[in-house]
Amino acid sequence: MLTCKQFLRELSGYLEKTLDPAELAELQKHVNECPNCFVVCDTTEKTLKVFKGMEAKAIPKDIHSRLMAAIERKLRDKGGCG
Amino acid sequence: MSTVPATPTFDESALVTRAQAGDAAAFSELVEHYDRRVFRMAKQITQNDDDAEDVLQETFLKAYTHLSDFQGNSKFYTWLVRIAVNEALMKLRKRRSDRTVPLDEPIDTGEDEMVREIAVWDENPEETYSRDELAKILDQAIESLKPAYRTVFILRDIEELSIEETAEALNLSISAVKSRLLRARLQLREKLTRQFKRKGDDAFAYL
C-alpha cells in the first residue's frame, strides 16, 4: 500500500495519466481508499482547470497603441522582415 | 445580446509564412492575436506593469527581427513564449538582484510538500465569482508563489507548453521542472482551497 507522501509525489503523473498502467492502477487504488488524497487530487484537478479556463483580458488601450507604434517604427526602419 | 463579429479563421502558420515573406499586415495580425497573452504572462512573471509593457514590446520586436529563424518546429506561440519568458526573467533578475532570491537558488525544502487545507470545494468557482473577482483571486495566488515555481507553472499550466518545452525555455532539467511544477500546483491548490472550500466545512474547525 502506498503512503500518502508517495502518492503525492506522483500526483502530476497521475492527473496527466503519463505513468504506466501498473503504476496508475496502484495510485488509483490509493485514491479509492484514502479520503484525504481523494480530496487533494480532486481539488488539484479543479485548480488546474480554473487556471486553464481563464482567458487573458484585452490589454489596456494605451499599452496597445504604444506597442503598435513601436512595431510600426521597426517596420519602417527595416522595410521588411528577416 | 449582439452577436460576436464574424472573424476570419485564424491561420497561424499561413500568417507566419506571409510575415516571413515581408507582409507587415500579417505580422500585425499575429501581434493583435497574441498580445494579451504575452502581456498577461509578462505581468504574472514580473509582477509589475511597466516591466510587463517593456517585455511585451521587446518580445514582439525581437520576434520580428528574428522571424526568419523561426523554423516551424514548434507552434509560433511557443516560440513567442520563449522569447517573452527570457525578457521577463531578465527584468525580474534586474529588479530582484539586490534583495530577494535568485531564480536558481536551491529551493528544495521538505516543508513545501506538506499538504494543508484538505476540504472539498463549492461546486464551481466560475459560478460563484464574477470573471474579474476570479481573475483577481487567481492572480493573487500566482503572485504568492516563489518566482522559481511561478514561472514553471505559468509556462506549463497556463501557456500549456510541454514539460520538455518548459525545461528548454527555462534552461532547467526535466526533473527540476517536474518537481517545481508539483510544488506550484500543490501550493496553488492550498491557496484556492482556502478561498473556494465549501462554507459549511469551516464548522469542523471548532471541533
Coordinates of C-alpha atoms in Angstrom, one line a residue:
Chain A
M1 CA 0.0 0.0 0.0
L2 CA 1.4 3.4 -1.0
T3 CA 1.8 6.1 1.6
C4 CA 0.1 9.5 1.1
K5 CA 3.5 11.0 0.6
Q6 CA 4.4 8.5 -2.2
F7 CA 1.0 9.2 -3.8
L8 CA 1.5 13.0 -3.8
R9 CA 4.9 12.6 -5.3
E10 CA 3.3 11.0 -8.3
L11 CA 0.2 13.3 -8.4
S12 CA 1.2 15.1 -11.6
G13 CA 1.8 11.8 -13.4
Y14 CA -1.5 10.5 -12.1
L15 CA -3.5 13.6 -13.2
E16 CA -1.9 13.6 -16.6
K17 CA -2.0 9.9 -17.0
T18 CA 1.6 9.8 -18.1
L19 CA 2.6 6.8 -15.9
D20 CA 2.5 3.2 -17.0
P21 CA -0.8 1.3 -16.3
A22 CA 0.6 -0.7 -13.3
E23 CA 1.6 2.5 -11.6
L24 CA -1.6 4.2 -12.4
A25 CA -3.6 1.3 -11.0
E26 CA -1.6 1.4 -7.8
L27 CA -2.2 5.2 -7.4
Q28 CA -5.9 4.7 -8.3
K29 CA -6.2 2.1 -5.5
H30 CA -4.7 4.5 -3.1
V31 CA -7.1 7.3 -4.1
N32 CA -10.0 5.0 -3.7
E33 CA -9.1 4.1 -0.2
C34 CA -7.7 7.4 1.1
P35 CA -10.3 10.2 1.5
N36 CA -7.6 12.9 2.0
C37 CA -5.7 12.0 -1.1
F38 CA -9.0 11.8 -3.0
V39 CA -9.8 15.4 -1.9
V40 CA -6.3 16.7 -2.7
C41 CA -6.4 15.0 -6.1
D42 CA -9.9 16.4 -6.9
T43 CA -9.1 20.0 -5.8
T44 CA -5.7 20.0 -7.6
E45 CA -7.5 18.9 -10.8
K46 CA -10.0 21.8 -10.2
T47 CA -7.2 24.2 -9.6
L48 CA -5.6 23.4 -12.9
K49 CA -9.0 23.6 -14.6
V50 CA -9.8 27.1 -13.2
F51 CA -6.4 28.4 -14.3
K52 CA -6.7 27.0 -17.8
G53 CA -10.2 28.4 -18.2
M54 CA -9.1 32.0 -17.6
E55 CA -8.9 33.9 -20.8
A56 CA -6.4 36.8 -21.0
K57 CA -8.1 40.2 -20.8
A58 CA -7.5 42.6 -23.7
I59 CA -4.5 44.8 -22.9
P60 CA -5.2 48.4 -21.9
K61 CA -5.7 50.7 -24.9
D62 CA -2.6 53.0 -24.2
I63 CA -0.3 50.0 -23.9
H64 CA -1.7 48.6 -27.1
S65 CA -1.2 51.8 -29.0
R66 CA 2.4 52.2 -27.8
L67 CA 3.1 48.6 -28.8
M68 CA 1.7 49.1 -32.3
A69 CA 3.6 52.4 -32.6
A70 CA 6.9 50.6 -31.6
I71 CA 6.2 47.9 -34.2
E72 CA 5.4 50.5 -36.9
R73 CA 8.7 52.2 -36.2
K74 CA 10.5 48.9 -36.6
L75 CA 8.7 48.1 -39.8
R76 CA 9.6 51.5 -41.2
D77 CA 13.3 51.2 -40.2
K78 CA 13.7 47.7 -41.6
G79 CA 11.4 47.9 -44.5
G80 CA 10.7 44.2 -44.4
C81 CA 11.1 41.1 -42.3
G82 CA 14.2 39.0 -41.7
Chain B
M1 CA -27.1 40.4 -27.0
S2 CA -25.2 41.3 -30.1
T3 CA -23.5 38.6 -31.9
V4 CA -19.8 38.3 -32.0
P5 CA -18.5 39.8 -35.2
A6 CA -17.5 37.2 -37.6
T7 CA -13.7 37.0 -37.5
P8 CA -12.0 35.2 -40.3
T9 CA -10.5 31.9 -39.0
F10 CA -7.0 32.5 -37.5
D11 CA -4.5 30.5 -39.5
E12 CA -1.3 30.8 -37.6
S13 CA 1.1 29.1 -39.9
A14 CA -0.2 30.9 -43.0
L15 CA 0.2 34.3 -41.2
V16 CA 3.7 33.4 -40.1
T17 CA 4.7 32.4 -43.7
R18 CA 3.3 35.7 -45.0
A19 CA 5.0 37.7 -42.3
Q20 CA 8.3 35.9 -43.1
A21 CA 7.9 37.0 -46.7
G22 CA 7.6 40.6 -45.5
D23 CA 3.9 41.1 -45.2
A24 CA 3.6 43.7 -42.4
A25 CA -0.2 43.3 -42.1
A26 CA 0.3 39.5 -41.4
F27 CA 2.8 40.3 -38.6
S28 CA 0.4 42.9 -37.1
E29 CA -2.3 40.3 -37.1
L30 CA -0.1 37.9 -35.2
V31 CA 0.6 40.7 -32.7
E32 CA -3.1 41.5 -32.3
H33 CA -3.9 37.9 -31.7
Y34 CA -1.2 37.2 -29.1
D35 CA -0.5 40.5 -27.4
R36 CA -2.9 39.9 -24.5
R37 CA -1.4 36.5 -23.6
V38 CA 2.1 37.8 -23.8
F39 CA 1.2 40.8 -21.6
R40 CA -0.6 38.6 -19.1
M41 CA 2.4 36.3 -18.9
A42 CA 4.9 39.1 -18.6
K43 CA 2.8 40.6 -15.8
Q44 CA 2.5 37.3 -14.0
I45 CA 6.2 36.8 -14.0
T46 CA 7.4 40.3 -13.3
Q47 CA 4.5 41.4 -11.1
N48 CA 5.0 44.9 -12.4
D49 CA 3.1 46.9 -15.1
D50 CA 6.0 48.9 -16.5
D51 CA 8.2 45.8 -16.8
A52 CA 5.3 43.9 -18.4
E53 CA 4.9 46.6 -21.0
D54 CA 8.6 46.6 -21.8
V55 CA 8.6 42.8 -22.1
L56 CA 5.6 43.0 -24.4
Q57 CA 7.3 45.4 -26.8
E58 CA 10.7 43.7 -26.6
T59 CA 9.1 40.3 -27.3
F60 CA 7.3 41.4 -30.5
L61 CA 10.2 43.5 -31.7
K62 CA 12.6 40.6 -31.2
A63 CA 10.2 38.2 -32.8
Y64 CA 10.0 40.5 -35.8
T65 CA 13.8 40.8 -36.1
H66 CA 14.3 37.0 -35.8
L67 CA 11.3 35.9 -37.7
S68 CA 13.5 34.2 -40.3
D69 CA 14.9 32.0 -37.5
F70 CA 11.5 30.5 -36.8
Q71 CA 11.6 27.1 -38.5
G72 CA 8.2 25.9 -37.6
N73 CA 9.5 23.1 -35.4
S74 CA 7.1 24.3 -32.6
K75 CA 4.0 26.4 -32.6
F76 CA 4.7 30.0 -33.3
Y77 CA 3.1 30.9 -30.0
T78 CA 5.5 28.6 -28.1
W79 CA 8.4 30.3 -29.9
L80 CA 7.0 33.7 -28.8
V81 CA 6.6 32.5 -25.2
R82 CA 10.2 31.5 -25.1
I83 CA 11.3 35.0 -26.2
A84 CA 8.9 36.6 -23.7
V85 CA 9.9 34.4 -20.7
N86 CA 13.6 35.3 -21.3
E87 CA 12.8 39.0 -21.4
A88 CA 10.6 38.7 -18.3
L89 CA 13.2 36.8 -16.4
M90 CA 15.8 39.4 -17.3
K91 CA 13.6 42.1 -15.9
L92 CA 12.9 40.1 -12.8
R93 CA 16.6 39.5 -12.2
K94 CA 17.4 43.1 -12.6
R95 CA 14.7 44.1 -10.1
R96 CA 15.5 41.4 -7.6
S97 CA 19.2 41.2 -7.7
D98 CA 19.6 43.4 -4.7
R99 CA 17.0 41.9 -2.5
T100 CA 15.4 38.5 -2.8
V101 CA 16.0 35.0 -4.1
P102 CA 17.9 34.4 -7.3
L103 CA 15.9 32.1 -9.6
D104 CA 18.4 29.3 -9.5
E105 CA 18.7 29.2 -5.7
P106 CA 18.2 25.7 -4.4
I107 CA 14.6 25.7 -3.2
D108 CA 14.2 22.1 -2.0
T109 CA 12.8 22.3 1.4
G110 CA 10.7 19.5 2.8
E111 CA 8.1 21.8 4.0
D112 CA 6.9 22.6 0.5
E113 CA 5.4 19.2 0.2
M114 CA 3.3 19.4 3.3
V115 CA -0.4 19.3 2.4
R116 CA -2.7 21.6 4.3
E117 CA -6.3 22.6 3.7
I118 CA -8.0 19.3 2.8
A119 CA -11.5 20.3 2.1
V120 CA -13.9 19.9 -0.8
W121 CA -14.8 23.0 -3.0
D122 CA -18.1 24.6 -3.6
E123 CA -19.3 23.2 -6.8
N124 CA -18.0 25.8 -9.3
P125 CA -16.0 28.9 -8.5
E126 CA -16.8 30.2 -12.1
E127 CA -20.4 30.4 -11.0
T128 CA -19.8 31.9 -7.5
Y129 CA -17.5 34.6 -8.6
S130 CA -17.5 37.2 -11.4
R131 CA -14.8 37.0 -14.0
D132 CA -13.0 39.9 -12.5
E133 CA -13.2 38.6 -9.0
L134 CA -12.0 35.2 -10.1
A135 CA -9.1 36.7 -12.1
K136 CA -8.1 38.7 -9.0
I137 CA -8.1 35.6 -6.8
L138 CA -6.0 33.6 -9.4
D139 CA -3.6 36.5 -9.9
Q140 CA -3.0 36.8 -6.1
A141 CA -2.5 33.1 -5.8
I142 CA 0.2 33.2 -8.6
E143 CA 1.8 36.2 -7.1
S144 CA 2.3 34.4 -3.8
L145 CA 4.4 31.7 -5.4
K146 CA 8.2 31.9 -5.4
P147 CA 9.4 33.0 -8.8
A148 CA 11.0 29.7 -9.5
Y149 CA 7.7 27.9 -9.0
R150 CA 5.7 30.6 -10.6
T151 CA 7.5 30.6 -14.0
V152 CA 7.3 26.8 -14.3
F153 CA 3.6 26.8 -13.5
I154 CA 2.8 29.7 -16.0
L155 CA 4.6 28.0 -18.9
R156 CA 3.3 24.5 -18.3
D157 CA -0.2 25.0 -16.9
I158 CA -1.3 28.4 -18.2
E159 CA 0.6 28.7 -21.5
E160 CA 0.4 24.9 -22.0
L161 CA 4.0 24.3 -23.1
S162 CA 5.1 20.7 -22.8
I163 CA 7.3 19.6 -19.9
E164 CA 10.2 19.4 -22.4
E165 CA 9.5 22.9 -23.9
T166 CA 9.2 24.4 -20.4
A167 CA 12.6 22.8 -19.4
E168 CA 14.2 24.2 -22.5
A169 CA 12.7 27.6 -22.2
L170 CA 13.9 27.9 -18.6
N171 CA 17.1 26.0 -19.0
L172 CA 16.2 23.5 -16.4
S173 CA 16.3 19.7 -16.3
I174 CA 13.1 17.8 -16.8
S175 CA 13.2 16.6 -13.2
A176 CA 13.5 20.1 -11.9
V177 CA 10.5 21.2 -14.0
K178 CA 8.5 18.3 -12.7
S179 CA 9.3 18.9 -9.0
R180 CA 8.8 22.7 -9.2
L181 CA 5.5 22.1 -11.1
L182 CA 4.2 19.7 -8.4
R183 CA 5.0 22.2 -5.6
A184 CA 3.5 25.0 -7.5
R185 CA 0.3 23.0 -8.1
L186 CA 0.1 21.9 -4.5
Q187 CA 0.6 25.4 -3.2
L188 CA -1.9 26.9 -5.5
R189 CA -4.4 24.2 -4.6
E190 CA -3.9 25.0 -1.0
K191 CA -4.5 28.7 -1.6
L192 CA -7.5 28.3 -3.8
T193 CA -9.0 25.7 -1.4
R194 CA -8.8 28.3 1.4
Q195 CA -10.9 30.5 -0.9
F196 CA -13.2 28.0 -2.5
K197 CA -13.9 25.4 0.2
R198 CA -17.5 24.7 0.9
K199 CA -18.6 27.1 3.6
G200 CA -20.1 24.6 5.9
D201 CA -16.8 22.8 6.2
D202 CA -15.5 25.6 8.3
A203 CA -17.7 24.3 11.1
F204 CA -15.2 21.5 11.7
A205 CA -12.6 24.0 12.7
Y206 CA -14.4 24.4 16.0
L207 CA -14.4 20.7 16.9

